[in-house]
Tab-separated table of C-alpha atoms in Angstrom:
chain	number	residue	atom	x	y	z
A	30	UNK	CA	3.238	88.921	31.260
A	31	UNK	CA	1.850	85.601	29.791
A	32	UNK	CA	2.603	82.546	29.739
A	33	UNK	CA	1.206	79.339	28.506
A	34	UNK	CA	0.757	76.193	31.587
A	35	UNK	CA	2.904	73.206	30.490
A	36	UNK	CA	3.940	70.093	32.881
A	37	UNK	CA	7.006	72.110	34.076
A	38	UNK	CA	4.522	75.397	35.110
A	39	UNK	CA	2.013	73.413	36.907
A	40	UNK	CA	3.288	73.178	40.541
A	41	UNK	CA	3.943	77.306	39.960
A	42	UNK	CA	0.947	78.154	38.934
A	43	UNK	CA	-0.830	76.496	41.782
A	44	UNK	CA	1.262	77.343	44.092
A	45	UNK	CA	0.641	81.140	42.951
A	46	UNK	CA	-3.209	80.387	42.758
A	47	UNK	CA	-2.974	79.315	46.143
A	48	UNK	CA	-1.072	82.168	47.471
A	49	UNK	CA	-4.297	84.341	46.577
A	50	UNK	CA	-6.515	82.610	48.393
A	51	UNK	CA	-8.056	79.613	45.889
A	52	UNK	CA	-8.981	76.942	47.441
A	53	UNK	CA	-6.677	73.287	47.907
A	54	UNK	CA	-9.873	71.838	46.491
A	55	UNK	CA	-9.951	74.072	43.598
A	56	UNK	CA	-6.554	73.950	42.679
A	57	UNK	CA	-6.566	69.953	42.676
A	58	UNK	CA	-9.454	69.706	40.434
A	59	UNK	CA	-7.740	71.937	37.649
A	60	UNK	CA	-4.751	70.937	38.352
A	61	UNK	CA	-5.797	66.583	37.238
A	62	UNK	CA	-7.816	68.376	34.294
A	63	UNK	CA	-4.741	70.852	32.993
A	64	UNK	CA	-2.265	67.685	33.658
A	65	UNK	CA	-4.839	65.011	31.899
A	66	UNK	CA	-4.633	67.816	28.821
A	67	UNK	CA	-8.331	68.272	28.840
A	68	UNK	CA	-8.117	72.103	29.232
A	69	UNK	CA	-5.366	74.190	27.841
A	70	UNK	CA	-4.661	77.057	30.291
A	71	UNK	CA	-2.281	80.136	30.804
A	72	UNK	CA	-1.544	82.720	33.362
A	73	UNK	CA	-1.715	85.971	33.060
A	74	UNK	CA	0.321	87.967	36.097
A	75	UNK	CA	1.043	91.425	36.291
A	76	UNK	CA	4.332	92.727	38.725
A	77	UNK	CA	1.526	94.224	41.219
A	78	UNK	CA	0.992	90.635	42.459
A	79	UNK	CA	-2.476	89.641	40.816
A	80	UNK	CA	-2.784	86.554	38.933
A	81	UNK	CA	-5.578	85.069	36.759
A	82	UNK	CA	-6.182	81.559	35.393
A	83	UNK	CA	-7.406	81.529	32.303
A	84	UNK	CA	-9.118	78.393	29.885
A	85	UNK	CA	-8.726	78.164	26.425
A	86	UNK	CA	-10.681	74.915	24.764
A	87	UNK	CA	-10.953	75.825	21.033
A	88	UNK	CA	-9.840	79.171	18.715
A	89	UNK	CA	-9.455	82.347	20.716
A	90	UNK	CA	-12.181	81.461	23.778
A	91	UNK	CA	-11.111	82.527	26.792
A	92	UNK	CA	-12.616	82.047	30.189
A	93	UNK	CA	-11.545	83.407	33.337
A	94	UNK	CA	-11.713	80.936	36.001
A	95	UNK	CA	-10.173	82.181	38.868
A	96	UNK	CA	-8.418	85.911	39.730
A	97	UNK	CA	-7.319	87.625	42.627
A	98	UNK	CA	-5.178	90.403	43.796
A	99	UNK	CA	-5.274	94.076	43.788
A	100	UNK	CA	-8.402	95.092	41.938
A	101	UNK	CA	-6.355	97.503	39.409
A	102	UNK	CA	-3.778	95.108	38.662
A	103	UNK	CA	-6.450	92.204	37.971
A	104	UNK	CA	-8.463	93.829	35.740
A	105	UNK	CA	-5.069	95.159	33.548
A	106	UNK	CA	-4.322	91.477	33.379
A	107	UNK	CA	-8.030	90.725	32.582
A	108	UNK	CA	-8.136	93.064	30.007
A	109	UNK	CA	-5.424	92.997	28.549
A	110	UNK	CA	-6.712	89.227	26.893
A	111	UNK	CA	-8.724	91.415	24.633
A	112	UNK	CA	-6.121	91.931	22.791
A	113	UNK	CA	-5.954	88.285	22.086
A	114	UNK	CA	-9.303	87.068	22.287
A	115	UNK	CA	-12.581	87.230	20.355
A	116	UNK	CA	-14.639	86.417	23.873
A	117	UNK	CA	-14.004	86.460	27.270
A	118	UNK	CA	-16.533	84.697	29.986
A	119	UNK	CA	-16.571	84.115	33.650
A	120	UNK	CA	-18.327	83.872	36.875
A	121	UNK	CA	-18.783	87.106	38.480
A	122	UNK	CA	-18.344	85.833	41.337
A	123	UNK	CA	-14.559	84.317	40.630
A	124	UNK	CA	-13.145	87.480	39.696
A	125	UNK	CA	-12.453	89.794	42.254
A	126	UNK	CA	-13.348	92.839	40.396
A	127	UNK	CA	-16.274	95.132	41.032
A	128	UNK	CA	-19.713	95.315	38.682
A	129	UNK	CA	-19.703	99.167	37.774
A	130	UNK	CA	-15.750	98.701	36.837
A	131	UNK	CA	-16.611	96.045	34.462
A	132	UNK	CA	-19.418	97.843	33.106
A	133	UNK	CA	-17.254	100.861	32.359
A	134	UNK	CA	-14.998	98.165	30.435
A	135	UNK	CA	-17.301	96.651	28.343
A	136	UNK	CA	-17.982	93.535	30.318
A	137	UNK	CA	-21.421	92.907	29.866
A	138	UNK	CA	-23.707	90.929	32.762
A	139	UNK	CA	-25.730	88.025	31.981
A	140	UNK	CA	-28.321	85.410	34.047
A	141	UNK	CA	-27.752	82.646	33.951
A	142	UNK	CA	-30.966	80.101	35.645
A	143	UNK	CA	-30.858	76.283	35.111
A	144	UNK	CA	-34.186	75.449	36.382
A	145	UNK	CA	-34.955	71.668	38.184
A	146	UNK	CA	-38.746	70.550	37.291
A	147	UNK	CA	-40.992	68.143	39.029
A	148	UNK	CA	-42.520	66.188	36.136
A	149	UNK	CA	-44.907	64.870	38.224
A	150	UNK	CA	-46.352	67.918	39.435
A	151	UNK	CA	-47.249	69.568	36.100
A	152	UNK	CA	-50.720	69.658	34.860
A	153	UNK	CA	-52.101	66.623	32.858
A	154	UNK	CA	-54.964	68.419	31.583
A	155	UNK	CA	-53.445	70.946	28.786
A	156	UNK	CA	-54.580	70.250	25.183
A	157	UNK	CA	-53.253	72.513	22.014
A	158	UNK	CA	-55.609	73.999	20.350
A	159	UNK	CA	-57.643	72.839	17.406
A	160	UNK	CA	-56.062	73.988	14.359
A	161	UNK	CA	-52.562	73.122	15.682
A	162	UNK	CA	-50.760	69.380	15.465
A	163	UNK	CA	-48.014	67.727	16.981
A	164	UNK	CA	-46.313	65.225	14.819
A	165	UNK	CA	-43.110	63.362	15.512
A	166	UNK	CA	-39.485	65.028	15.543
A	167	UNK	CA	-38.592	62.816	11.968
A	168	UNK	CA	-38.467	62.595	8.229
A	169	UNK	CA	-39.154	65.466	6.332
A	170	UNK	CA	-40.109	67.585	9.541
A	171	UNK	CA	-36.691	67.797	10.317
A	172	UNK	CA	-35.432	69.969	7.714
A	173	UNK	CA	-37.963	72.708	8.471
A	174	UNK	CA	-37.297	72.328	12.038
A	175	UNK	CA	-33.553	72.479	11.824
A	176	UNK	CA	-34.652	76.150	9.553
A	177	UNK	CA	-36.372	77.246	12.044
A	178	UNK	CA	-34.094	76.487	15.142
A	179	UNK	CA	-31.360	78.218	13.349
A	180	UNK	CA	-33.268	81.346	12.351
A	181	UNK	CA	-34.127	81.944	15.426
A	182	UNK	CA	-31.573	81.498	18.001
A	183	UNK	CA	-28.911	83.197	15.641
A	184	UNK	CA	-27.368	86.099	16.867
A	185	UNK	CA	-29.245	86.172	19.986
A	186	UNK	CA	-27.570	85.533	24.008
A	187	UNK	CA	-29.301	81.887	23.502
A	188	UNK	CA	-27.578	80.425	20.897
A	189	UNK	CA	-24.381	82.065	21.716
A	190	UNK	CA	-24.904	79.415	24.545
A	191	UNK	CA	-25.543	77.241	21.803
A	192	UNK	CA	-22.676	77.460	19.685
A	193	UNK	CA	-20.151	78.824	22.447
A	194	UNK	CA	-17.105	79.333	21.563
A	195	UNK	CA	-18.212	79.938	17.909
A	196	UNK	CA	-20.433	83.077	16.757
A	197	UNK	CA	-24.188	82.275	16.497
A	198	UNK	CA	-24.677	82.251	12.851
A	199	UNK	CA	-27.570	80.793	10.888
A	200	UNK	CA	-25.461	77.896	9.808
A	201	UNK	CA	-23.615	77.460	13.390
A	202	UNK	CA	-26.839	76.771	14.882
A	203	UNK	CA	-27.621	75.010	12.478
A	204	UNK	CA	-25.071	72.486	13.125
A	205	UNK	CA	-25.866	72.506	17.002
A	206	UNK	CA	-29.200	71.184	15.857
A	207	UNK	CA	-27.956	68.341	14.337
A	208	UNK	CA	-25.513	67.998	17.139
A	209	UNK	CA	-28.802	67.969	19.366
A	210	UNK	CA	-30.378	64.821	17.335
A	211	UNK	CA	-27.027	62.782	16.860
A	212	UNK	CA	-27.390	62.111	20.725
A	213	UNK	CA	-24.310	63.542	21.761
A	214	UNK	CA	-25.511	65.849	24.599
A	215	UNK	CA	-27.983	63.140	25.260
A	216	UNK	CA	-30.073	60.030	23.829
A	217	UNK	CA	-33.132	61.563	22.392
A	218	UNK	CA	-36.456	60.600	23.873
A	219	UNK	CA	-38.695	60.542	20.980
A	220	UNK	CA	-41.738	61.188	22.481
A	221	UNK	CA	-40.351	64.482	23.718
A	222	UNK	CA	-38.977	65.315	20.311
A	223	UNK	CA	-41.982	67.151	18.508
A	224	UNK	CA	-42.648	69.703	16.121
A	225	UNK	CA	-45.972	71.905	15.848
A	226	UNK	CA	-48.070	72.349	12.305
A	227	UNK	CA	-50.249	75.096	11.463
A	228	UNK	CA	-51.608	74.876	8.290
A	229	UNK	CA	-49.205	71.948	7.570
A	230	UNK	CA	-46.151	73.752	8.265
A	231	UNK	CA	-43.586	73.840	11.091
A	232	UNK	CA	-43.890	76.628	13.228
A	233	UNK	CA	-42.602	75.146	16.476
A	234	UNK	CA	-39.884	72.275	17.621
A	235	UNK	CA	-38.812	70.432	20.561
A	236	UNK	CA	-36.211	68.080	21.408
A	237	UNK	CA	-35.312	66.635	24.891
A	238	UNK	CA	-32.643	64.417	25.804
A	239	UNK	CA	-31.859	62.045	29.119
A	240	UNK	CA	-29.165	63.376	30.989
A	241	UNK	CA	-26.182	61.939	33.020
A	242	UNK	CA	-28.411	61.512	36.053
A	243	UNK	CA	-31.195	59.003	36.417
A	244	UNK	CA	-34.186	59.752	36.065
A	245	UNK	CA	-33.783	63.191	34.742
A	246	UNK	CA	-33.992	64.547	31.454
A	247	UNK	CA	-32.320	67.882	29.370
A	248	UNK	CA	-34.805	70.372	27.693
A	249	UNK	CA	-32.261	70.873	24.522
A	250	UNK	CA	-34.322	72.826	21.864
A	251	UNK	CA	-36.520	74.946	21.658
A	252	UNK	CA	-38.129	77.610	18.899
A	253	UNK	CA	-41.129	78.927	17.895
A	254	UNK	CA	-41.815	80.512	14.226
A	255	UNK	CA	-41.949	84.795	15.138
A	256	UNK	CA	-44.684	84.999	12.982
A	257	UNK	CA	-47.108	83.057	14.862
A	258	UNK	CA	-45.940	84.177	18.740
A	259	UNK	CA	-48.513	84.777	20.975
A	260	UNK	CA	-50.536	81.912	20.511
A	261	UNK	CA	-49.203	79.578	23.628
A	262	UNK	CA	-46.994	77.381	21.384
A	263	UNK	CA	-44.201	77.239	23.331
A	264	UNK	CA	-46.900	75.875	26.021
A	265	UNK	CA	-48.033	73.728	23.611
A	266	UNK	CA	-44.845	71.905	22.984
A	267	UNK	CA	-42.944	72.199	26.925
A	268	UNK	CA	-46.543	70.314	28.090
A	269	UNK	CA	-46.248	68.143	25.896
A	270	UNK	CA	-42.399	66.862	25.896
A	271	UNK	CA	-43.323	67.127	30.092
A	272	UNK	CA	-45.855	64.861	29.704
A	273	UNK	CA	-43.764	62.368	27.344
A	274	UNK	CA	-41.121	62.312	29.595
A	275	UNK	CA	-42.995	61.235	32.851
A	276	UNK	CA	-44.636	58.240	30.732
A	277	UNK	CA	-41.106	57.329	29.768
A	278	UNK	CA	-40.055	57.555	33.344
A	279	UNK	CA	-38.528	60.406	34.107
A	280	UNK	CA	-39.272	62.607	37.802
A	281	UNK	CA	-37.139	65.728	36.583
A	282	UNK	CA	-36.720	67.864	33.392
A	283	UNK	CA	-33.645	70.458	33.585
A	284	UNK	CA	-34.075	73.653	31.678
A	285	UNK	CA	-31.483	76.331	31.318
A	286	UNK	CA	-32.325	80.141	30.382
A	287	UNK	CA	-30.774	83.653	30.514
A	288	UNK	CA	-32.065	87.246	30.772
A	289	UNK	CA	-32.057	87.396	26.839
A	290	UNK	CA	-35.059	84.862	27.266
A	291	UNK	CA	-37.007	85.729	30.868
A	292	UNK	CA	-40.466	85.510	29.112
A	293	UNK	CA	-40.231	81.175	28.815
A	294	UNK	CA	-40.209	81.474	32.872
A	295	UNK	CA	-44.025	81.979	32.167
A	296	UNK	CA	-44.451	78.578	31.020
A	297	UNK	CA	-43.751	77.028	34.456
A	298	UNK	CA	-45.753	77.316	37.512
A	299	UNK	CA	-44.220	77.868	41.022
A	300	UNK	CA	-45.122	74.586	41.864
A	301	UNK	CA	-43.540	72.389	39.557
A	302	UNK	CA	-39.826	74.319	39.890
A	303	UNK	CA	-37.902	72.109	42.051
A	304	UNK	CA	-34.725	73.822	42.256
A	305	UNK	CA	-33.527	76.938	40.696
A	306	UNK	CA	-29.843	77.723	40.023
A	307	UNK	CA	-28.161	81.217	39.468
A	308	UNK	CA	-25.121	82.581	38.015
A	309	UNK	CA	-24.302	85.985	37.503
A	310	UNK	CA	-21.478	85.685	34.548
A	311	UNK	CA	-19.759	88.506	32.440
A	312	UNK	CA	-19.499	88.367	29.450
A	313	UNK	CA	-17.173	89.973	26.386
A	314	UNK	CA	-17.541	89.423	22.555
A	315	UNK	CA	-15.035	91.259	19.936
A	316	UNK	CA	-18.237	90.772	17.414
A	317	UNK	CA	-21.604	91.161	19.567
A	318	UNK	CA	-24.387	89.147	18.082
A	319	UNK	CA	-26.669	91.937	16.244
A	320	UNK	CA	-29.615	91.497	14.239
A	321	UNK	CA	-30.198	91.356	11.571
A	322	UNK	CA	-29.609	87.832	10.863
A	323	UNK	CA	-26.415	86.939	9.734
A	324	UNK	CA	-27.268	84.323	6.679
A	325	UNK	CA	-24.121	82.583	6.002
């Protein structure tokens, strides 16, 4: 059965979740968030005794943040969302159910690294090539960058990240773009915000942003045109936003990738890597991203 988590609910539910071994802490923390309204939730039970708690924040996105019980009874309850859900997401490590099962049931694994960067250990000495040219994030340039961003993270793992819980079209990431410049995941640092020009076009964009903590700033964007790969621009523009950033005061850079993207773990050297964070996550999508591009 289902059933939605209202104010009446609450002390059940948590009182279930911690029959099944979740945590007091864990149970407070979504307990003030489901009673502050910032997260609708419901639980999903079956009569073998397993229970799951699952988020919904917009449309049909689910995530699974906590389930236990008997492994065939979970994953029933888990699956059984698919019936009314366009994506399902979650921490491998939260559900107790085992990685060839949810293989077998289309649950697909993804990496997840957010990588920590010492600003002040990366080189100084890097200069792009002579034919390219770095010109501000602004004006005209942004147009063709927003293009560009959009055209290539749609329908690919990264800008499913992007534009989580909606599908990664063209004009979705689009939209996270803009979202990206307004400053809402982050003032801008403008020296960080570049795009590339070969030939007087953009082929390659950047935009950081400072994050919540001090001193540390939020790799937001990045693309490089497909057509001119190969040529070190995504170097070209992470050396230079790096370099921005630590004259503008900043010690750290965070950067997060998946699988879908392992080749930008290149463009950092062992040295410079401060911290490295993991998550193995499933993840389930009615509508896959494909290519080719979806233009719409």
């Amino acid at each position: 059965m289902s059933a939605k988590v209202d104010s009446v609910q609450l002390d059940a539910v948590c009182a279930s979740l911690r029959a099944h071994g979740v945590s007091i802490l864990e149970v407070s923390e979504l307990y003030e968030r489901l009673e502050n309204g910032d997260l609708r939730a419901q639980t999903v039970a079956t009569p073998h005794g397993a229970v799951a708690l699952v988020l919904q924040e917009r449309g049909a996105w689910r995530q699974v943040v906590l389930g236990r019980g008997a492994q065939p009874a979970l994953l029933d309850a888990v699956t059984a969302l698919r019936e009314s859900s366009d994506a399902l997401l979650w921490n491998e490590a939260d559900v107790n159910i085992d990685g060839p099962t949810l293989d077998a049931n289309g649950f697909r694994e993804l990496t997840r690294q957010v990588f920590t960067q010492d600003l002040s250990k990366v080189p100084r000495d890097f200069e792009p090539a002579p034919d390219l040219e770095l010109a501000p994030l602004r004006g005209a340039a942004i147009a063709d960058a927003r293009s560009l961003f959009a055209q290539t993270h749609a329908n690919s793992a990264e800008g499913l990240y992007c534009t989580w819980p909606d599908e990664p079209t063209v004009r979705q990431c689009g939209r996270v773009f803009e979202r990206f410049l307004s400053g809402e995941d982050g003032a801008t640092v403008p020296g960080a915000c570049v795009v590339v020009l070969l030939e007087r076009k953009v082929v390659g964009v950047i935009a950081c942003a400072a994050s919540s903590t001090k001193g540390t700033a939020t790799l937001l964007a990045l693309a490089v045109d497909p057509r001119v790969r190969g040529r070190g621009l995504s170097r070209v523009l992470v050396r230079h936003a790096q370099r921005a950033l630590f004259e503008a005061g900043f010690g750290r850079m965070l950067f997060l990738t998946t699988d879908a993207n392992a080749p930008v773990h290149r463009l950092f050297t062992p040295e410079e890597i401060v911290s490295t964070e993991t998550s193995k996550l499933r993840l389930w999508l009615r509508n896959p991203p494909v290519r080719p591009v979806k233009q719409r």
